[in-house]
Coordinates of C-alpha atoms in Angstrom, one line a residue:
M1 CA -0.1 0.3 0.3
T2 CA 1.3 3.5 -1.0
S3 CA 1.7 6.5 1.3
E4 CA -1.1 7.9 -0.7
D5 CA -3.8 5.9 -0.1
Q6 CA -2.3 4.8 3.3
A7 CA -3.6 8.7 4.0
C8 CA -6.6 8.1 2.2
D9 CA -7.5 5.5 4.5
A10 CA -6.7 7.9 7.4
A11 CA -9.0 9.9 6.9
S12 CA -11.7 7.9 6.1
R13 CA -11.5 6.3 9.6
R14 CA -11.9 10.3 11.4
P15 CA -14.0 10.1 14.2
V16 CA -17.9 11.0 13.8
E17 CA -16.9 13.3 16.7
D18 CA -14.5 15.9 15.0
E19 CA -16.8 16.5 12.1
V20 CA -20.0 17.2 14.5
D21 CA -17.4 19.6 16.7
V22 CA -16.7 21.3 13.2
V23 CA -20.4 21.6 12.1
A24 CA -21.4 23.0 15.4
E25 CA -18.3 25.7 15.7
D26 CA -20.0 26.7 11.9
T27 CA -23.3 27.0 13.3
K28 CA -22.3 28.8 16.4
K29 CA -20.4 31.4 14.6
T30 CA -23.4 31.9 11.9
A31 CA -26.0 32.6 14.8
K32 CA -23.6 35.1 16.6
G33 CA -23.3 36.8 13.2
G34 CA -26.8 36.9 12.9
K35 CA -27.9 38.0 16.7
D36 CA -25.1 40.9 15.4
K37 CA -26.8 42.0 12.9
K38 CA -30.9 41.6 14.1
K39 CA -28.7 43.9 17.1
G40 CA -27.8 46.4 14.3
S41 CA -30.6 46.5 12.5
F42 CA -32.4 47.5 16.1
W43 CA -30.2 50.3 16.9
R44 CA -30.4 51.8 12.9
E45 CA -34.4 51.2 13.0
L46 CA -34.9 52.8 17.0
P47 CA -35.0 56.2 15.5
V48 CA -37.3 56.1 13.1
L49 CA -39.9 53.7 15.4
I50 CA -39.1 57.1 18.2
V51 CA -40.2 59.8 15.0
V52 CA -43.1 57.4 14.0
A53 CA -44.8 57.2 17.5
L54 CA -44.1 60.7 17.9
V55 CA -45.9 61.7 14.7
L56 CA -49.0 59.2 15.6
A57 CA -48.9 60.6 19.1
F58 CA -49.3 64.7 17.4
L59 CA -51.6 63.5 15.0
I60 CA -53.9 61.9 17.7
K61 CA -53.4 64.8 20.4
S62 CA -54.6 67.3 17.6
F63 CA -57.2 65.8 15.7
I64 CA -59.0 62.9 18.5
V65 CA -58.0 63.3 22.3
Q66 CA -55.7 64.9 24.1
A67 CA -53.9 64.8 27.6
F68 CA -55.1 67.9 30.2
Y69 CA -53.4 68.5 33.5
I70 CA -55.5 69.8 36.3
P71 CA -53.4 72.6 37.6
S72 CA -55.8 74.2 40.4
E73 CA -58.9 73.9 43.0
S74 CA -61.4 74.9 41.0
M75 CA -63.2 71.6 39.8
E76 CA -63.2 70.1 43.0
N77 CA -64.8 67.6 44.2
T78 CA -65.2 66.5 40.3
L79 CA -61.9 67.2 39.3
L80 CA -58.6 67.5 42.3
K81 CA -55.2 69.2 42.0
N82 CA -52.7 67.4 39.5
D83 CA -55.3 64.9 38.1
R84 CA -54.9 64.3 34.2
V85 CA -57.9 64.0 32.3
L86 CA -58.7 62.9 28.4
V87 CA -60.6 65.0 26.5
N88 CA -62.6 64.2 23.3
K89 CA -61.6 66.6 20.2
L90 CA -64.2 65.3 18.1
V91 CA -67.0 64.9 20.1
Y92 CA -68.7 68.5 19.0
H93 CA -67.9 68.0 15.4
V94 CA -71.2 65.8 15.6
R95 CA -73.2 67.2 18.4
D96 CA -73.4 70.5 20.1
I97 CA -72.1 71.4 23.7
E98 CA -74.6 70.5 26.5
R99 CA -75.2 71.8 29.6
G100 CA -73.4 70.2 32.2
D101 CA -70.5 69.4 29.8
V102 CA -67.1 69.8 31.5
V103 CA -64.9 71.4 28.8
V104 CA -61.8 72.3 28.1
F105 CA -61.3 75.7 26.4
S106 CA -58.6 78.2 25.2
G107 CA -58.2 81.7 27.0
V108 CA -55.5 83.6 24.9
D109 CA -56.7 87.0 24.4
S110 CA -59.2 86.6 26.7
W111 CA -59.3 85.7 31.1
D112 CA -56.3 85.6 33.2
G113 CA -54.7 82.3 34.2
E114 CA -56.0 81.2 37.6
V115 CA -52.3 79.8 38.4
Q116 CA -49.2 81.7 37.5
F117 CA -46.6 80.1 35.9
E118 CA -42.9 81.2 35.4
E119 CA -41.4 81.2 31.5
P120 CA -39.4 78.7 30.5
S121 CA -35.8 80.0 31.1
N122 CA -34.4 79.0 28.2
P123 CA -35.0 77.6 24.3
V124 CA -34.4 73.8 25.7
A125 CA -36.9 74.3 28.6
A126 CA -39.3 75.8 26.6
F127 CA -39.0 73.2 24.1
F128 CA -39.5 70.6 26.9
H129 CA -42.6 72.7 28.4
A130 CA -44.2 72.4 25.1
V131 CA -44.2 68.8 24.7
G132 CA -44.9 68.6 28.4
T133 CA -48.3 70.5 27.7
A134 CA -49.1 68.8 24.7
F135 CA -49.1 65.5 26.3
G136 CA -50.7 66.7 29.5
V137 CA -48.0 66.4 31.7
V138 CA -48.1 70.0 32.8
P139 CA -50.5 72.2 32.9
G140 CA -51.2 74.8 30.3
E141 CA -50.7 78.4 31.0
K142 CA -54.1 79.7 29.3
D143 CA -55.9 76.6 29.4
Y144 CA -58.9 76.3 31.3
I145 CA -61.3 73.5 32.5
K146 CA -65.0 74.3 33.5
R147 CA -68.5 73.0 33.5
V148 CA -70.6 74.3 30.9
I149 CA -74.2 75.9 32.8
G150 CA -75.5 77.9 30.1
V151 CA -75.8 78.1 26.3
P152 CA -76.7 80.4 23.6
G153 CA -79.9 81.6 24.1
D154 CA -80.3 80.6 28.0
T155 CA -80.6 83.0 30.6
V156 CA -78.4 82.1 33.6
K157 CA -79.5 83.5 37.1
C158 CA -78.0 83.6 40.3
C159 CA -80.2 83.0 42.3
D160 CA -83.4 81.6 43.1
D161 CA -85.6 82.0 47.4
K162 CA -83.8 79.1 47.8
G163 CA -80.6 80.0 46.8
R164 CA -80.4 77.7 43.4
V165 CA -78.8 78.8 40.2
T166 CA -81.3 79.2 37.4
V167 CA -81.3 78.1 33.9
N168 CA -84.3 79.8 31.7
G169 CA -86.3 79.8 35.4
V170 CA -85.6 76.0 35.8
P171 CA -83.6 75.6 39.1
L172 CA -80.7 73.4 39.5
D173 CA -80.0 70.7 41.4
E174 CA -75.9 70.9 41.8
E175 CA -75.7 69.1 44.8
S176 CA -74.2 65.7 43.1
Y177 CA -71.0 67.8 41.8
L178 CA -71.2 70.8 44.0
Y179 CA -68.0 71.2 45.9
P180 CA -69.2 70.2 49.9
G181 CA -70.1 73.0 52.1
D182 CA -69.9 75.7 48.9
V183 CA -73.2 77.9 48.1
P184 CA -74.2 77.9 44.1
S185 CA -72.7 81.5 44.4
Q186 CA -72.1 84.1 46.6
K187 CA -72.2 86.4 44.0
S188 CA -75.7 87.3 42.7
F189 CA -75.7 88.1 38.2
E190 CA -78.1 87.1 35.3
I191 CA -76.9 87.0 31.8
K192 CA -78.3 85.8 28.5
V193 CA -75.9 84.4 27.0
P194 CA -75.2 85.6 23.6
K195 CA -74.8 83.6 20.4
G196 CA -71.8 81.7 20.0
R197 CA -70.7 81.9 23.4
L198 CA -71.2 79.9 26.8
W199 CA -71.7 80.4 30.7
V200 CA -68.8 78.4 32.0
M201 CA -68.4 78.0 36.3
G202 CA -66.4 75.7 38.3
D203 CA -67.3 73.1 40.7
H204 CA -65.7 74.4 43.5
R205 CA -67.5 77.3 43.6
Q206 CA -66.0 79.9 46.1
V207 CA -62.6 79.6 44.7
S208 CA -63.5 79.1 40.7
L209 CA -62.5 82.3 38.9
D210 CA -65.7 81.3 36.1
S211 CA -67.9 83.3 33.9
R212 CA -68.5 85.5 37.2
E213 CA -65.6 86.8 37.5
H214 CA -65.2 88.7 34.2
Q215 CA -68.5 90.1 33.8
S216 CA -66.6 93.4 32.9
D217 CA -65.2 91.7 30.0
P218 CA -66.4 91.9 26.3
G219 CA -69.1 89.1 26.4
G220 CA -70.5 89.3 30.0
G221 CA -68.0 86.7 31.1
T222 CA -69.1 83.9 28.2
I223 CA -66.3 82.1 26.6
P224 CA -66.2 81.9 22.5
V225 CA -67.8 78.3 21.3
D226 CA -64.9 78.4 19.1
Q227 CA -62.5 78.6 21.9
V228 CA -63.5 75.1 23.4
I229 CA -60.8 72.1 22.4
G230 CA -62.9 69.3 23.8
R231 CA -64.8 67.5 26.3
A232 CA -63.1 66.3 29.2
F233 CA -65.1 62.7 29.4
V234 CA -62.8 60.7 31.7
I235 CA -59.8 60.6 34.6
V236 CA -56.7 59.2 33.9
W237 CA -54.4 59.6 36.5
P238 CA -54.1 58.6 39.4
F239 CA -55.1 55.5 38.5
S240 CA -57.0 55.0 42.2
R241 CA -59.5 57.9 40.9
A242 CA -59.9 56.6 37.3
T243 CA -63.7 57.4 36.2
T244 CA -65.8 58.8 33.3
L245 CA -67.6 62.1 33.9
P246 CA -70.9 62.1 32.9
I247 CA -73.3 65.1 32.5
P248 CA -75.2 65.1 36.1
D249 CA -78.9 64.4 35.8
T250 CA -79.9 67.9 36.8
F251 CA -79.4 69.0 33.2
S252 CA -81.4 66.3 31.6
Q253 CA -84.8 68.1 32.5
P254 CA -87.0 68.6 30.0
A255 CA -88.3 71.9 31.1
L256 CA -84.6 73.4 30.6
G257 CA -84.9 73.5 26.5
A258 CA -88.3 73.4 26.5
A259 CA -88.1 77.3 28.1
A260 CA -84.7 78.5 25.8
A261 CA -87.4 77.0 23.1
L262 CA -90.2 79.1 24.3
G263 CA -87.9 82.1 24.4
G264 CA -86.9 81.7 20.8
A265 CA -90.2 81.4 19.9
V266 CA -91.5 84.7 21.6
P267 CA -90.1 87.2 19.5
L268 CA -91.5 85.5 16.5
L269 CA -94.7 84.9 17.6
G270 CA -94.7 88.4 18.7
G271 CA -94.0 89.4 15.2
V272 CA -96.8 87.4 13.5
A273 CA -99.1 88.8 15.8
G274 CA -98.0 92.2 14.8
A275 CA -98.1 91.5 11.6
V276 CA -101.5 90.3 11.0
P277 CA -103.2 93.3 12.1
L278 CA -101.4 95.5 9.8
V279 CA -102.0 92.8 6.8
L280 CA -105.9 93.1 7.3
W281 CA -105.6 96.8 7.4
R282 CA -103.9 96.8 3.8
R283 CA -106.9 94.1 2.9
R284 CA -109.9 96.2 3.6
R285 CA -108.0 99.4 2.1
R286 CA -107.7 97.9 -1.0
A287 CA -110.9 96.6 -0.7
R288 CA -112.8 100.2 -0.5
R289 CA -110.4 101.4 -3.0

């Protein structure tokens, strides 16, 4: 047997274990290389994922739902200071604002803030403050949250002989949401809510700087409907206080709407009543001619 044949015979008798070890080593190298590629791919994609998430959050916040921070005690005990609420920004595209709704609105160029804030000291702080405001982490300087008491055409008055706020002559039973120990109002007022505006009040009447405190402003304390950002419909933070914010039963009294409708119909009926004699007089005059 030649030396060449001996070498081939030795190679053919190599242990199977050696071949398994070689295959296993190659597999480990391949697996390690795959993990490295996946890890590198993740870090390359992370900035894109962050940007997409921020864009989606911005779109949701701008058009659908936005979180708001409660900065004051003016809505206690319905809302406590430092609560976070979600505001539905679509609801008023499908229905009108209703009495009893808790709304967030902008007070830009109208009301002064209830809580004073220090302006951010530098552009970086201003940027993070703006982001925090957008996502309900910090309060906005010109955003307010109140309860709608009167809608356009309503006559809101305080108080009747039992100390209650009335809307179109109908008294409101506010015990379910009014701050314990508060009276409906310590200040007397009466206003007919102009077209396109709302009369709003806080649930903690003794500390709320609401429509009552702005009667000397244009609109007599009412706010523009088009400044309403949306309806607060749920408390989301803290979790222990998570709950919905429904319209209180007192605002479902049929007499509220009936009185408002009647009030709007009175001028029309008066006009018709005045026009009938005039038409009859003209007909008689023509008949004589």
